[in-house]
GROMACS .gro file of C-alpha atoms in nm:
model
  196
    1UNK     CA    1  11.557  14.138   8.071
    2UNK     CA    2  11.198  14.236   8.098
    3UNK     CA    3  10.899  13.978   8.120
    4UNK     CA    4  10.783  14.091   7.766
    5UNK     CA    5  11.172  14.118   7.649
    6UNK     CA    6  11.180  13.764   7.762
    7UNK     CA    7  10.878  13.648   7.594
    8UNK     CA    8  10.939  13.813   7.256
    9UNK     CA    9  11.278  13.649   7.247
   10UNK     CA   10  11.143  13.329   7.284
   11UNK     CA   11  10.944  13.361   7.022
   12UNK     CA   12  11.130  13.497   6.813
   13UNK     CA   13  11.351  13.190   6.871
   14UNK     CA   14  11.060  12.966   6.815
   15UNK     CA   15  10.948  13.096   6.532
   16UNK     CA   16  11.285  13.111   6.377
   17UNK     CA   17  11.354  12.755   6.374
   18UNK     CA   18  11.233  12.464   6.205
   19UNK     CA   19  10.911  12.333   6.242
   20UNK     CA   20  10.944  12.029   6.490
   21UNK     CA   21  10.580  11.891   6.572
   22UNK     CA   22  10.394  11.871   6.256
   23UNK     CA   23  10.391  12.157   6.069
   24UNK     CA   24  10.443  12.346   6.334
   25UNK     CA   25  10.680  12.450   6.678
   26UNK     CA   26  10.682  12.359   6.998
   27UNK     CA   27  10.759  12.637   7.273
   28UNK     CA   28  10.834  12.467   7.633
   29UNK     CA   29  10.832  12.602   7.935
   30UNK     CA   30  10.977  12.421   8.262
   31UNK     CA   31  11.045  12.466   8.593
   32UNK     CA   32  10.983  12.399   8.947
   33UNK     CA   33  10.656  12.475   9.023
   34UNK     CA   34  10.596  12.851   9.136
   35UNK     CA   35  10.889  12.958   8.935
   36UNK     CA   36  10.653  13.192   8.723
   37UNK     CA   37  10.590  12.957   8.444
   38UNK     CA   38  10.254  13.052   8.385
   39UNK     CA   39  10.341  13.388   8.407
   40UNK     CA   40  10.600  13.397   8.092
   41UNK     CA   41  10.340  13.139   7.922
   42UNK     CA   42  10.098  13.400   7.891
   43UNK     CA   43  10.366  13.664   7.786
   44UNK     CA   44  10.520  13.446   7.524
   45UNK     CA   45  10.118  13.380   7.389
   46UNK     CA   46  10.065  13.768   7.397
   47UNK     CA   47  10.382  13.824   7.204
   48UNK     CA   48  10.301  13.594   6.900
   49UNK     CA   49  10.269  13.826   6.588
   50UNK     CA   50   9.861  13.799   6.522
   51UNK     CA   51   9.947  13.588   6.175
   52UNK     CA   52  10.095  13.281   6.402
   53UNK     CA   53   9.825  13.049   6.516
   54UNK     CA   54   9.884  12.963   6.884
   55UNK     CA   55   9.762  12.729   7.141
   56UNK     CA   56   9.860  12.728   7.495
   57UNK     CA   57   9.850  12.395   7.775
   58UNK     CA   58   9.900  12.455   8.121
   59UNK     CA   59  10.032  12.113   8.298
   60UNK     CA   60   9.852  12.151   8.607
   61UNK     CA   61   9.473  12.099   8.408
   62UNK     CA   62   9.649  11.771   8.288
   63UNK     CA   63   9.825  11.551   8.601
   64UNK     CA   64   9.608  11.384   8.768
   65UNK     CA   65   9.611  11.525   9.165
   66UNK     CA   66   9.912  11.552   9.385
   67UNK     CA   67  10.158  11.219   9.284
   68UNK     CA   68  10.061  11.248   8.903
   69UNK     CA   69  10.343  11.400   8.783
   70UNK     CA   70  10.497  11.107   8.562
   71UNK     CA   71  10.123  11.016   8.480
   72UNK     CA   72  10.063  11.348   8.351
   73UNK     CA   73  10.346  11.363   8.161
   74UNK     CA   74  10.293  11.016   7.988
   75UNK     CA   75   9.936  11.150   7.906
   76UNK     CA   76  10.115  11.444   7.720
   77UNK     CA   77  10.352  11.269   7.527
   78UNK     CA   78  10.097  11.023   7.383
   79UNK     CA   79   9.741  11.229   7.387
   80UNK     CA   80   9.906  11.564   7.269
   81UNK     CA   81  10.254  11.571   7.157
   82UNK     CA   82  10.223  11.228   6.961
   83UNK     CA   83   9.947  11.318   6.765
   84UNK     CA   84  10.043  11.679   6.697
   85UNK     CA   85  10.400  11.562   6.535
   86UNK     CA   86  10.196  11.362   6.284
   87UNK     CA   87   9.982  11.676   6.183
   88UNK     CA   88   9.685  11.515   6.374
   89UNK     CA   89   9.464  11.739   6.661
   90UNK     CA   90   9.538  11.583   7.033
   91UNK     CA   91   9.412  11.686   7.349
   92UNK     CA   92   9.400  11.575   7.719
   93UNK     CA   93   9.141  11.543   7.958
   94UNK     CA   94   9.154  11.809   8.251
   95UNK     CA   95   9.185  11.742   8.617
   96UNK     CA   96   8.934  11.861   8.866
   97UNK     CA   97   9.138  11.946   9.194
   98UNK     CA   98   8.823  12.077   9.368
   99UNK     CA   99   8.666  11.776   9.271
  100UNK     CA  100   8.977  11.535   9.260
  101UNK     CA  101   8.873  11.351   8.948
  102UNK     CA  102   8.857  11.374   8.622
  103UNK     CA  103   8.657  11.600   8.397
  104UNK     CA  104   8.599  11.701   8.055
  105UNK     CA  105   8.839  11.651   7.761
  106UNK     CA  106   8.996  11.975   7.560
  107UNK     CA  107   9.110  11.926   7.201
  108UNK     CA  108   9.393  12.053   7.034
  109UNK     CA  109   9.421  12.160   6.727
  110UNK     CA  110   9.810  12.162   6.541
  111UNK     CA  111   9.903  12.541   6.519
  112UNK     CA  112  10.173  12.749   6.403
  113UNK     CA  113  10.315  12.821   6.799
  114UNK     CA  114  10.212  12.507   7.078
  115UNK     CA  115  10.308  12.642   7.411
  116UNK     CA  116  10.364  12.360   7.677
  117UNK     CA  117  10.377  12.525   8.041
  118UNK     CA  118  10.471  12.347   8.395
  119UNK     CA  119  10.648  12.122   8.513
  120UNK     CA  120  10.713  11.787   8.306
  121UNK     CA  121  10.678  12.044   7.955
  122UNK     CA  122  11.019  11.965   7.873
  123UNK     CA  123  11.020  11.614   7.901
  124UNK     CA  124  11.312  11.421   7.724
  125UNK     CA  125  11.021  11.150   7.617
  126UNK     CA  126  10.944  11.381   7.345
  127UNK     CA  127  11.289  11.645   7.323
  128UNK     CA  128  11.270  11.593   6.930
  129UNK     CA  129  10.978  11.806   6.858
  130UNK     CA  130  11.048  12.071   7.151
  131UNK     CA  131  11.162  12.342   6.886
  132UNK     CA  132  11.279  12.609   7.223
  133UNK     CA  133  11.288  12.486   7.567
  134UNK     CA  134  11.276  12.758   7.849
  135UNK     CA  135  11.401  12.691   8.198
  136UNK     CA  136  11.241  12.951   8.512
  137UNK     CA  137  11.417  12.919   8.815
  138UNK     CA  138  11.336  13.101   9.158
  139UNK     CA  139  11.456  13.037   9.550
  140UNK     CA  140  11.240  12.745   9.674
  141UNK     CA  141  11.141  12.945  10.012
  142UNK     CA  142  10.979  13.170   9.706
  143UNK     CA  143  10.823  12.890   9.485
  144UNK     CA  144  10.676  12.749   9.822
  145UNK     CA  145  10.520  13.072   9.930
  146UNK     CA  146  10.383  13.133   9.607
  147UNK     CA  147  10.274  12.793   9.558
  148UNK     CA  148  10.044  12.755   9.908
  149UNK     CA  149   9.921  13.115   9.796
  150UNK     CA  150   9.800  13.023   9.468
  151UNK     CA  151   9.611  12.704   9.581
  152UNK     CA  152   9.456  12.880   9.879
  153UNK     CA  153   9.334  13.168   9.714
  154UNK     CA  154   9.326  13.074   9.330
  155UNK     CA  155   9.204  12.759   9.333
  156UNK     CA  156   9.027  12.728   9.697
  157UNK     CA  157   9.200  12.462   9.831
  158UNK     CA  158   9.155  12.529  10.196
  159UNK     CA  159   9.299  12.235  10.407
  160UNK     CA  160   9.522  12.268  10.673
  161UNK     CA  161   9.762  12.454  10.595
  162UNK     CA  162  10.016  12.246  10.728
  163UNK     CA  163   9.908  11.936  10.514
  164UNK     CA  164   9.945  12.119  10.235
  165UNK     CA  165  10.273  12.246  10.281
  166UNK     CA  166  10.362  11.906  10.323
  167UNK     CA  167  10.212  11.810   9.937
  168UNK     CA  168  10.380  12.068   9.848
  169UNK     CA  169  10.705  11.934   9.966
  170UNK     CA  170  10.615  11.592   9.849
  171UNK     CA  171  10.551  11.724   9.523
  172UNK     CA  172  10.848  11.912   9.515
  173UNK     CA  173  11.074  11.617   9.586
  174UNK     CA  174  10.911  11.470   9.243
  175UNK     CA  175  11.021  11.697   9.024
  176UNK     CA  176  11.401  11.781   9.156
  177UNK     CA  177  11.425  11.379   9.098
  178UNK     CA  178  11.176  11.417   8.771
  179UNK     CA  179  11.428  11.734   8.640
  180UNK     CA  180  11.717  11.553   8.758
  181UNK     CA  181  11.682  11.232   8.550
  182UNK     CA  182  11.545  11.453   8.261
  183UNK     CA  183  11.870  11.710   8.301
  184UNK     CA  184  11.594  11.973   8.219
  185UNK     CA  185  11.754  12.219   8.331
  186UNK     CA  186  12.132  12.126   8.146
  187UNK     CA  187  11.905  12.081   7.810
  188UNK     CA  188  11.758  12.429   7.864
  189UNK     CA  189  11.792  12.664   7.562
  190UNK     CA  190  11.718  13.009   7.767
  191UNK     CA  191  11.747  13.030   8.115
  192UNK     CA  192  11.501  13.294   8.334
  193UNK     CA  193  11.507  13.352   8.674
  194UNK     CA  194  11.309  13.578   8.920
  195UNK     CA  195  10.946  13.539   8.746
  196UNK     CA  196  10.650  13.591   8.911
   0.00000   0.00000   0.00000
């Protein structure tokens, strides 16, 4: 299936079902980082018929540096997907990586179509209101080149390369025991691989 085969199914999917966070549905999409997450998350926003309010929240603006993934999770369950579910706006408060800290905060507003991308979007904290849950899947040696491409290039992070291959590593260990504890994957309504 084709990237925007992929993405109109899912919504389709989504948009079938009933509502499950507020008023409206809750689109998830999880993965091991580099899988091509983001990639589908901006298909799946492009494919939403013009009538459907959408909203879109990558992850990575929300954990807080290299060993906040269950921090950045929490914050999403109680500053975004709590709030939302009672009909209420949330938000979250990005993360700086240039800077390391944190910066400004980003409301959200409840919509017809919240997409949730990266890893930790599928969290079974708040598996009620996830209407459609989509697992992406690649080979690791592929996440991992991807990954120290995108942070060297995208987002400037220039260290050693070696040191960051080894966050990477570190903060791949996190989410196989993360997805492993969640069974993510196992909970998965669609299943992609190959994204990029």
């Amino acid at each position: 299936m084709t990237l925007r085969a992929t993405a109109e199914d899912a919504v389709r999917r989504t948009l079938a079902a009933p509502a499950t966070l507020g008023g409206g549905r809750l689109l998830c999409i999880d993965g091991p980082a580099g899988s091509g997450k983001t990639t589908l998350a901006a298909a799946v926003v492009d494919a939403a018929p013009p009538e459907v309010t959408t909203a879109l929240v990558h992850l990575d603006d929300v954990y807080p540096g290299w060993s906040g993934l269950a921090e950045g999770m929490d914050r999403i369950a109680r500053l975004l997907v709590a709030p939302l579910a009672r009909g209420a706006a949330g938000g979250y408060r990005r993360y700086d990586w240039m800077a390391g800290q944190e910066a400004e905060w980003h409301d959200v507003s409840p919509a017809d179509l919240l997409v949730l991308e990266g890893v930790g979007a599928g969290s079974a904290d708040f598996a009620a209101h996830i209407t459609i849950l989509v697992w992406v899947e690649a080979p690791r040696d592929v996440r991992l080149a991807r990954g120290l491409e995108r942070d060297i290039e995208l987002h400037g992070l220039h260290e050693d390369r070696d040191r960051l291959r080894a966050r990477w590593q570190a903060w791949s260990a996190d989410e196989d025991a993360m997805h492993a504890r969640h069974r993510t994957r196992e909970r998965a309504d669609v299943v992609v691989e190959g994204l990029g």
